[in-house]
Coordinates of C-alpha atoms and ligand atoms in Angstrom, one line a residue:
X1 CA 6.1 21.7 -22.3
X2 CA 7.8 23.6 -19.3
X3 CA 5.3 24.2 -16.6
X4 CA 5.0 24.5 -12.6
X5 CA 2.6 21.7 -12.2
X6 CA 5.2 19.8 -10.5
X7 CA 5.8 22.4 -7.9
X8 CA 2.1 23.0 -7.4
X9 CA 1.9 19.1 -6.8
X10 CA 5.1 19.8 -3.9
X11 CA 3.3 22.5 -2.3
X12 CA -0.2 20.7 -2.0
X13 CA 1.7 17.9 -0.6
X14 CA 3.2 20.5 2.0
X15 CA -0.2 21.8 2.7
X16 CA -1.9 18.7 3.1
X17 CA 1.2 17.5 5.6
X18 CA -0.1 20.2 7.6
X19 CA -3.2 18.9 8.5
X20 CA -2.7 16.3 11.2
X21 CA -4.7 15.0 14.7
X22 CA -0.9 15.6 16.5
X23 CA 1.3 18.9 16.8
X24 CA 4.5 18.5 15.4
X25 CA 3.9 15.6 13.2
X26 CA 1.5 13.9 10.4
X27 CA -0.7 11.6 11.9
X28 CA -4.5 11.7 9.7
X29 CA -6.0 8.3 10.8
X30 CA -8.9 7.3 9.2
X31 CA -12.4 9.0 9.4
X32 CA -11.1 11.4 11.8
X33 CA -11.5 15.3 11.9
X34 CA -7.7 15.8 10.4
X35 CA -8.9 13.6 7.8
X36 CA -12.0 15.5 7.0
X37 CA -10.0 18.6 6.7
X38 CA -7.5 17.3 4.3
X39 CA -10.2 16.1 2.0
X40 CA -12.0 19.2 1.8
X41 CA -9.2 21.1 0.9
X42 CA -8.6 18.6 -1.7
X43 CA -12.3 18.5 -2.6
X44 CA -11.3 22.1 -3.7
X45 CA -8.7 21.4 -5.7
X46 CA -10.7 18.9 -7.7
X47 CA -13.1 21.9 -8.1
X48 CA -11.0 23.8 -9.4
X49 CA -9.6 21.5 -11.6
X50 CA -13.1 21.4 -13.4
X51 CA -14.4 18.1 -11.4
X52 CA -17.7 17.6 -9.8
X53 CA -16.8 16.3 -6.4
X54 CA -18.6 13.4 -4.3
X55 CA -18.0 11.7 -1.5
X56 CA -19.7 8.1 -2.0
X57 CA -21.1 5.9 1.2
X58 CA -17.8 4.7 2.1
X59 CA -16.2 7.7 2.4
X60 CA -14.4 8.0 -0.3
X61 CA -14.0 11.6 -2.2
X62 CA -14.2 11.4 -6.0
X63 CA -13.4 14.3 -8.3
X64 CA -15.3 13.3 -11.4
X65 CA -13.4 14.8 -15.0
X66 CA -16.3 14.4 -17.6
X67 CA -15.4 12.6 -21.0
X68 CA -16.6 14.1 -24.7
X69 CA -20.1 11.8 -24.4
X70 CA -22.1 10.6 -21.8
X71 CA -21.8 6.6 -21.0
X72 CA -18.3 7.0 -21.6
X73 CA -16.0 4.6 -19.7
X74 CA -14.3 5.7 -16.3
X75 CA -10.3 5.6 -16.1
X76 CA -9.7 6.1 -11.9
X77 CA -6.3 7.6 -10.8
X78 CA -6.6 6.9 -6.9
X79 CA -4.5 6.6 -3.7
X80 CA -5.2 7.7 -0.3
X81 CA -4.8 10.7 2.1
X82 CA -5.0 8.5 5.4
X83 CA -1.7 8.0 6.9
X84 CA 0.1 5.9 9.6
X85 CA 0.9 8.1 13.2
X86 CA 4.1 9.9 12.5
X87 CA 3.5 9.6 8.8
X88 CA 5.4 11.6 6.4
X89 CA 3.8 13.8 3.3
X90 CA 3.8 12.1 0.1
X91 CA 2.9 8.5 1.0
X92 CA -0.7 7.7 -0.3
X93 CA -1.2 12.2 -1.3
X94 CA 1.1 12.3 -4.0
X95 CA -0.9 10.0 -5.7
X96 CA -4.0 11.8 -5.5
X97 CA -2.8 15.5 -6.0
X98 CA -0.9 13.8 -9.3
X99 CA -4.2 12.6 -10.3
X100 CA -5.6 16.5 -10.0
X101 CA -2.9 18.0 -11.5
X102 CA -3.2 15.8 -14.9
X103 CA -7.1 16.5 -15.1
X104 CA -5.9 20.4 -14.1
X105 CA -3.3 20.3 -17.3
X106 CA -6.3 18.7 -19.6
X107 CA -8.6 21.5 -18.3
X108 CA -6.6 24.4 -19.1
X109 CA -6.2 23.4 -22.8
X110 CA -10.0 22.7 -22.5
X111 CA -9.6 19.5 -23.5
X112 CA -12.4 16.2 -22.9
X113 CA -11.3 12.5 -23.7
X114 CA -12.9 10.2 -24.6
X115 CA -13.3 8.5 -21.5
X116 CA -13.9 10.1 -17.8
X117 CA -11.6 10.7 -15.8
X118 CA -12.1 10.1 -11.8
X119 CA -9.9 10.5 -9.1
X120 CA -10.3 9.2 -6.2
X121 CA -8.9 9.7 -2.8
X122 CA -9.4 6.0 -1.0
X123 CA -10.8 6.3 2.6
X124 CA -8.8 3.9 4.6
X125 CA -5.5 2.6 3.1
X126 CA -3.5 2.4 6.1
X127 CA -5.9 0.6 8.3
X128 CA -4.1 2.1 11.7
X129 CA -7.3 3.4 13.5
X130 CA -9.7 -0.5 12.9
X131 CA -6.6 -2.9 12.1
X132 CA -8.2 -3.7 9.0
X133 CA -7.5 -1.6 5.5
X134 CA -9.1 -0.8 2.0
X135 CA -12.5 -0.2 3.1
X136 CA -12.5 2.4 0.5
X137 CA -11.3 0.4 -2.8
X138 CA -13.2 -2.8 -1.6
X139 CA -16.7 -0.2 -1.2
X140 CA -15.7 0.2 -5.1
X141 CA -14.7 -3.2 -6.2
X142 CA -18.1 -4.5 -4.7
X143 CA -16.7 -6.3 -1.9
X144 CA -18.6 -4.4 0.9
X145 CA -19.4 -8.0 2.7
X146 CA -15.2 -8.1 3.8
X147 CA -15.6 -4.6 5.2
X148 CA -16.5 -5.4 9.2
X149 CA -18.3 -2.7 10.3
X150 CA -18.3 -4.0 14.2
X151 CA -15.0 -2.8 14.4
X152 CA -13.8 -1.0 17.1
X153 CA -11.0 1.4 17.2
X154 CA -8.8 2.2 20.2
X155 CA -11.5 4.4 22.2
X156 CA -14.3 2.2 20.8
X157 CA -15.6 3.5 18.4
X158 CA -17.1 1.2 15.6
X159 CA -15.9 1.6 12.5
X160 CA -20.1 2.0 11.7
X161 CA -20.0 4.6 13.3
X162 CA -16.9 6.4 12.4
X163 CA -18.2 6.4 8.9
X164 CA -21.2 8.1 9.8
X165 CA -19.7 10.6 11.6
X166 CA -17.7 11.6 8.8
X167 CA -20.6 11.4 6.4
X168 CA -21.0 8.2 5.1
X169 CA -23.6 6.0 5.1
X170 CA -22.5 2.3 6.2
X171 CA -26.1 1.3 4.9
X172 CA -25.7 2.0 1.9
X173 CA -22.0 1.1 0.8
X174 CA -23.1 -1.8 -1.4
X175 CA -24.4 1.0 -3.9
X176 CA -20.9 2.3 -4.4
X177 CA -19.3 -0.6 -6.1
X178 CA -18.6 0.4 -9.9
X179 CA -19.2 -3.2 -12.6
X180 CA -16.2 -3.9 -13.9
X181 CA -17.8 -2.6 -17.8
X182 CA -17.9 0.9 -17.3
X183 CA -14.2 0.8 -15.7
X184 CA -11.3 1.6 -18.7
X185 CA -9.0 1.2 -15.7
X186 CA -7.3 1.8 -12.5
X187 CA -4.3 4.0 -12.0
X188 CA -2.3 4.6 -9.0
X189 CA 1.1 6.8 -8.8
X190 CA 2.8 6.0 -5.6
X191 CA 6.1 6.9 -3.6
X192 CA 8.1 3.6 -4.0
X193 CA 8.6 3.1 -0.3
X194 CA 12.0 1.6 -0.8
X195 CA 15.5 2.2 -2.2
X196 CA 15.5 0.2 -5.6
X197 CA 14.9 3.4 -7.6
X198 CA 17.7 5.5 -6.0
X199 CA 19.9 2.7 -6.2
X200 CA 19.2 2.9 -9.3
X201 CA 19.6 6.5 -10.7
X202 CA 15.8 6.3 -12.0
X203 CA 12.8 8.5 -11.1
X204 CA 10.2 6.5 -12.1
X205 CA 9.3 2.6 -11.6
X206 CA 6.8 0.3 -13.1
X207 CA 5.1 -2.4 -11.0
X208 CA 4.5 -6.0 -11.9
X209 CA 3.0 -7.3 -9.1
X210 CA 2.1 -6.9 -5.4
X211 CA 4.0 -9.2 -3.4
X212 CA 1.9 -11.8 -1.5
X213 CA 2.5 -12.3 2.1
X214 CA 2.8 -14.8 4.8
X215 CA 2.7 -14.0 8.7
X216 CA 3.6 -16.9 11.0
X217 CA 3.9 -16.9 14.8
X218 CA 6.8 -19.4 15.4
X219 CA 7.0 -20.4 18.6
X220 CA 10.1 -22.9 20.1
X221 CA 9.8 -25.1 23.6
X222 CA 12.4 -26.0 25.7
X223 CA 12.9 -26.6 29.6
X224 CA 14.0 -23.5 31.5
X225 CA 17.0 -23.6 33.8
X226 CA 19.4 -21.9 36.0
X227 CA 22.2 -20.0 34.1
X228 CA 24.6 -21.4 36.4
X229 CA 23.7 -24.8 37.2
X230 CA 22.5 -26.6 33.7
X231 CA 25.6 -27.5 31.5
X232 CA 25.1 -27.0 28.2
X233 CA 24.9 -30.0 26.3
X234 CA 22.4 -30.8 28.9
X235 CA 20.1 -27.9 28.0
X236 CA 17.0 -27.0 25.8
X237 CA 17.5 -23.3 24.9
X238 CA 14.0 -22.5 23.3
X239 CA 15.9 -18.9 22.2
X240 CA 19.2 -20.5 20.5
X241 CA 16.5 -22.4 18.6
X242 CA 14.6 -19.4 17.4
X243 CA 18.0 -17.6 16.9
X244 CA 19.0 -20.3 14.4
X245 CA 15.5 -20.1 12.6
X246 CA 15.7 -16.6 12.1
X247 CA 18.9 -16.9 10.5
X248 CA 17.9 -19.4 8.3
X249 CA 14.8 -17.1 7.5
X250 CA 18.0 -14.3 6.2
X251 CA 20.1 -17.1 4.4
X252 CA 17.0 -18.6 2.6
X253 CA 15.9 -14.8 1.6
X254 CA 19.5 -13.9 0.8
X255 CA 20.2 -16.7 -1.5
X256 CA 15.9 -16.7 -3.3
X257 CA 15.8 -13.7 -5.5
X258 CA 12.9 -11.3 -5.0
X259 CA 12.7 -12.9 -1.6
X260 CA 12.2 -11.1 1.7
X261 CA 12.2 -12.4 4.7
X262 CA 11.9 -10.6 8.5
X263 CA 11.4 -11.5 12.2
X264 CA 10.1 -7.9 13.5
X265 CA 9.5 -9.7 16.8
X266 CA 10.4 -12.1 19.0
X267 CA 9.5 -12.7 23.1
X268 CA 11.2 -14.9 25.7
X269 CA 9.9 -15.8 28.6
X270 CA 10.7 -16.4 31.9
X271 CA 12.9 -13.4 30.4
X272 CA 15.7 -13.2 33.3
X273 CA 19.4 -12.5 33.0
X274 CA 20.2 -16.0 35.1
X275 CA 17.5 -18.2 33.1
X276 CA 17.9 -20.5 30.0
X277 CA 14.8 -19.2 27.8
X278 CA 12.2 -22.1 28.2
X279 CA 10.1 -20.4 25.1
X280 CA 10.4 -18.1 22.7
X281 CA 8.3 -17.0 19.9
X282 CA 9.1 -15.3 17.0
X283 CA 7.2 -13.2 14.2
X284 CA 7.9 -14.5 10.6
X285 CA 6.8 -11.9 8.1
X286 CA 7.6 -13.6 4.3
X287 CA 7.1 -11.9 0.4
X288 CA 7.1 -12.5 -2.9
X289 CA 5.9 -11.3 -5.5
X290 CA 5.1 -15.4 -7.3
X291 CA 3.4 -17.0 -5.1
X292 CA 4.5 -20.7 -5.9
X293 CA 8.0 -19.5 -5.0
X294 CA 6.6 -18.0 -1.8
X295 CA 4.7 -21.2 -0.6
X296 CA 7.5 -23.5 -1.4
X297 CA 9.9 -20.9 0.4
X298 CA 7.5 -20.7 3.5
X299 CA 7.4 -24.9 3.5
X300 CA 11.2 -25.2 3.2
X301 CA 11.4 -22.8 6.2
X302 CA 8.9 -24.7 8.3
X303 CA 10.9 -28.5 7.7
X304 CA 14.3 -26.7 8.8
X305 CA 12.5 -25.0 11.9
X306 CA 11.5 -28.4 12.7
X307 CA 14.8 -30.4 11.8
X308 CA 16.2 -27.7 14.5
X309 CA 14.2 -28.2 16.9
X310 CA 14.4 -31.8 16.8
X311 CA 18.3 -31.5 16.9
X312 CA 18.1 -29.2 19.8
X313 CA 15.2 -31.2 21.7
X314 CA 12.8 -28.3 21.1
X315 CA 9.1 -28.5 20.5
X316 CA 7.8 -26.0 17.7
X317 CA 4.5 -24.6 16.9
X318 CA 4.0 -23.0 13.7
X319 CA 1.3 -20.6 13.7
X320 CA 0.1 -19.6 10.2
X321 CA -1.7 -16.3 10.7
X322 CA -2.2 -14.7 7.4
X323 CA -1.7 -15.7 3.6
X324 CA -2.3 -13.1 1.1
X325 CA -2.1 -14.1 -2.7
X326 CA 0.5 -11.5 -4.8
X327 CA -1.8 -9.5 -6.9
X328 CA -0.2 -9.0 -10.6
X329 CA -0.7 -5.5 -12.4
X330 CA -2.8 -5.4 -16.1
X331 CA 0.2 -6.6 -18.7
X332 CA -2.4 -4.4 -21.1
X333 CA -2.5 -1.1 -19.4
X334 CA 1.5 -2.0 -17.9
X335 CA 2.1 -2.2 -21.3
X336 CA 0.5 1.1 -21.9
X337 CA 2.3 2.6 -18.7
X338 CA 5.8 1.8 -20.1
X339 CA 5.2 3.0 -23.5
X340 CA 4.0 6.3 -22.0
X341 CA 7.2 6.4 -19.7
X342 CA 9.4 5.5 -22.4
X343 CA 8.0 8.4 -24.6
X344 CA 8.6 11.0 -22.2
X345 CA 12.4 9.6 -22.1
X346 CA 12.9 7.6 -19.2
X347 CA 13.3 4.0 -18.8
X348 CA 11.2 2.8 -16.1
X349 CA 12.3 0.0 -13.4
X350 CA 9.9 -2.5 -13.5
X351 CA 9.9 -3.7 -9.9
X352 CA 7.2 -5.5 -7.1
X353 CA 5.7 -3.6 -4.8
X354 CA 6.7 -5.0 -1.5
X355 CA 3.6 -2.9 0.3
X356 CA 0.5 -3.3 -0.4
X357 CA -1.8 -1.0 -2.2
X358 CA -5.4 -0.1 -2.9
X359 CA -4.6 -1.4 -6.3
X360 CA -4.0 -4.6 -5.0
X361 CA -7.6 -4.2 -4.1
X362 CA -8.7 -2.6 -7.4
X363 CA -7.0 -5.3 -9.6
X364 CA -10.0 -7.7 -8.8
X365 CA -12.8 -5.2 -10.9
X366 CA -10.8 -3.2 -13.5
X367 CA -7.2 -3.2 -15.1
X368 CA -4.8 -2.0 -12.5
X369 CA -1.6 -0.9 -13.2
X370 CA 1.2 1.5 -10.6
X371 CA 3.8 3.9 -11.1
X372 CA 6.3 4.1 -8.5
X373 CA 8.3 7.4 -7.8
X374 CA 11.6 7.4 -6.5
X375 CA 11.5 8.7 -2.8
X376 CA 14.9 9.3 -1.0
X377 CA 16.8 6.5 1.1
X378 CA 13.7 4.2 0.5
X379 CA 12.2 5.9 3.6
X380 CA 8.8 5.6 3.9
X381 CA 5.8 6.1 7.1
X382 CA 8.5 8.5 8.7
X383 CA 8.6 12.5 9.1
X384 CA 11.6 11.9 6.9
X385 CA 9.9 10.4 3.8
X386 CA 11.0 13.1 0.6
X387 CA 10.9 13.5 -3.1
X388 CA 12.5 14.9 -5.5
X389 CA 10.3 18.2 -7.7
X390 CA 12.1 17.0 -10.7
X391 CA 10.8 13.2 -9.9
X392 CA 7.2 13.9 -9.9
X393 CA 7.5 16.1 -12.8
X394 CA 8.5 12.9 -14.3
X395 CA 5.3 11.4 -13.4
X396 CA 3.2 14.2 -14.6
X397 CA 4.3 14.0 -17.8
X398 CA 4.4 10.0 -17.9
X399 CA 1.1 10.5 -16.8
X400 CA 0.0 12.9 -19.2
X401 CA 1.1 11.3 -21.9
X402 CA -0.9 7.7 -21.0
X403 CA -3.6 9.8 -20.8
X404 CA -3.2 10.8 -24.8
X405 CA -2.6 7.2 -25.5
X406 CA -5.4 5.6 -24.1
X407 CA -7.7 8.3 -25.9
X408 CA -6.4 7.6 -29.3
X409 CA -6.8 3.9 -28.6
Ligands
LIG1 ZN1 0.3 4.4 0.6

């Protein structure tokens, strides 16, 4: 079936990159005013789309698709319309406007399945404004205890606060977890936020898993110096120690497949031109998508950051300050995700997401399962971030067609 859905989906995503806090740019932190206004356009939408439209205590806004008999199950289709500051206009939207448009395409042949349909827009993916994301899909998930509500953002605002002012009710978030019984599942379509599907030639990508994470602060000691004066076999350059570490970090990732490895940031101090570097510390960011491989990566990496500062007569601290477990996707409704791609004939990638997702999140109450969508150059949280009409009508019909599935089944 030929239809414009796709470039309906384009131009909402246009009009909701309008709405931002900044001139010139996207920026739509959480709870904020820009935020507000992009989901009450979207609230519309959902109207239109024959939804009845909520916003639960959270925050989150939920477009509600009824099924052919009351205490029907609930399949969700979610993502988010918060962004990152200079954000571009499909990361997070895409997902939520593809949501729509599938309910839109069931309404206009008047058609009811036999499950609900709800999609939801998630109210704090990104987690810029309060350094902490998902308070939306953990609200749902029941796992309102992890939300801190003592928060502050940048002006000091507590995230308490922020939620009220937008609507919510922070007393009350407990009462918007869904049990896991009355949920058939949890769908999210996303921009693929890297370059695996252009590389490729394919539109559409299915995901296994979402890579778990390790941050470490690595930090090397030496003596500092004068650049003139020390010769160097007598010194202890604390920087020539983290330069070899962060090199090994590339080799070990080069040579692991599915393993990714960056140092985003490193400091020296004193920091002169005419000084050996008595310290430097370094920011280990490491993923993958099995965890045993991850740890035993992350442990090999620690024993060679010590075997070179031993060699180099360094002294290094190793900081561990996250570890997040990879979360896999439903092999059940994955299943049912590839079949649907398959049928609408394209052959999906099946790929990790390296980022994480509210789905991550979602996984731990209800089947989850993600469709990525091809997005040019891999760019992603940039002004630059684009894809293709022909991609995400791709989606819509992968979508559409999952949708028949899972109501014949
Ligand atoms: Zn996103």
């Amino acid at each position: 079936m030929v239809d414009n859905t796709a470039s309906v989906v384009m131009d909402r995503c246009d009009q909701i990159g309008m709405i931002s806090s900044e001139e010139g740019g996207v920026v739509r932190l959480a709870y904020t005013p820009a935020l507000r206004r992009a989901q009450d356009l979207v609230a519309n939408w959902m109207q239109g789309a024959g939804m009845s439209v909520t916003e639960d205590n959270v925050g989150n806004l939920i477009g509600h698709y009824a099924a052919t008999h009351a205490d029907a199950r609930t399949l969700i289709i979610g993502s988010h319309l918060d962004s990152v500051r200079d954000a571009g206009r499909y990361d997070g939207v895409l997902g939520v406007l593809v949501g729509i448009a599938a309910v839109e395409a069931l309404q206009r042949l008047g058609r009811r399945l036999h499950y609900a349909i709800e999609v939801v827009a998630f109210a704090d993916e990104e987690g810029v404004r309060f350094g902490a994301a998902y308070s939306g899909s953990l609200a749902l998930t029941g796992h309102a205890a992890q939300i801190d509500l003592a928060r502050c953002d940048a002006a000091g605002v507590t995230l308490e606060q922020a939620i009220r002012n937008f609507g919510g009710d922070p007393d009350r978030i407990m009462h918007d977890a869904r049990r896991p019984e009355e949920l058939l599942g949890y769908l999210e379509v996303h921009i693929e936020q890297g370059p695996q599907l252009e590389a490729r030639g394919l539109p559409l990508g299915l995901v296994t898993a979402i890579a778990g994470a390790n941050r470490v602060n690595v930090q090397f000691r030496g003596t500092a110096g004068h650049a003139g004066t020390v010769p160097m076999e007598l010194r202890q350059d604390a920087l020539c120690g983290a330069a070899e570490c962060v090199l090994l970090g590339e080799e070990l990732a080069r040579t692991t497949p599915g393993l990714v490895v960056t140092v985003g940031q490193i400091s020296v101090t004193p920091g002169a031109t005419n000084v050996i570097p008595g310290e430097a510390t370094l920011s280990l960011d490491l993923r993958h998508q099995d965890d045993q491989v991850r740890q035993a990566c992350l442990a090999e990496l620690h024993t060679r950051a010590k075997a070179i500062a031993a060699t180099r007569h360094l002294v290094v601290r190793w900081e561990e300050l996250l570890s997040r477990p990879a979360v896999a996707m439903d092999p059940q409704l994955s299943n049912q995700l590839r079949r649907a791609i398959l049928a609408t004939g394209v052959t999906p990638l099946e790929l990790a997401s390296g980022a994480g997702h509210d789905a991550a999140v979602m996984a731990t109450a209800s089947a989850a399962a993600m469709l990525f969508v091809r997005c040019r150059g891999g760019i992603s949280h940039n002004p630059a971030e684009s894809v293709e009409e022909e991609d995400v009508a791709a989606a819509l019909a992968a979508l559409g067609q999952l949708l028949e599935q899972l109501d014949r089944e």
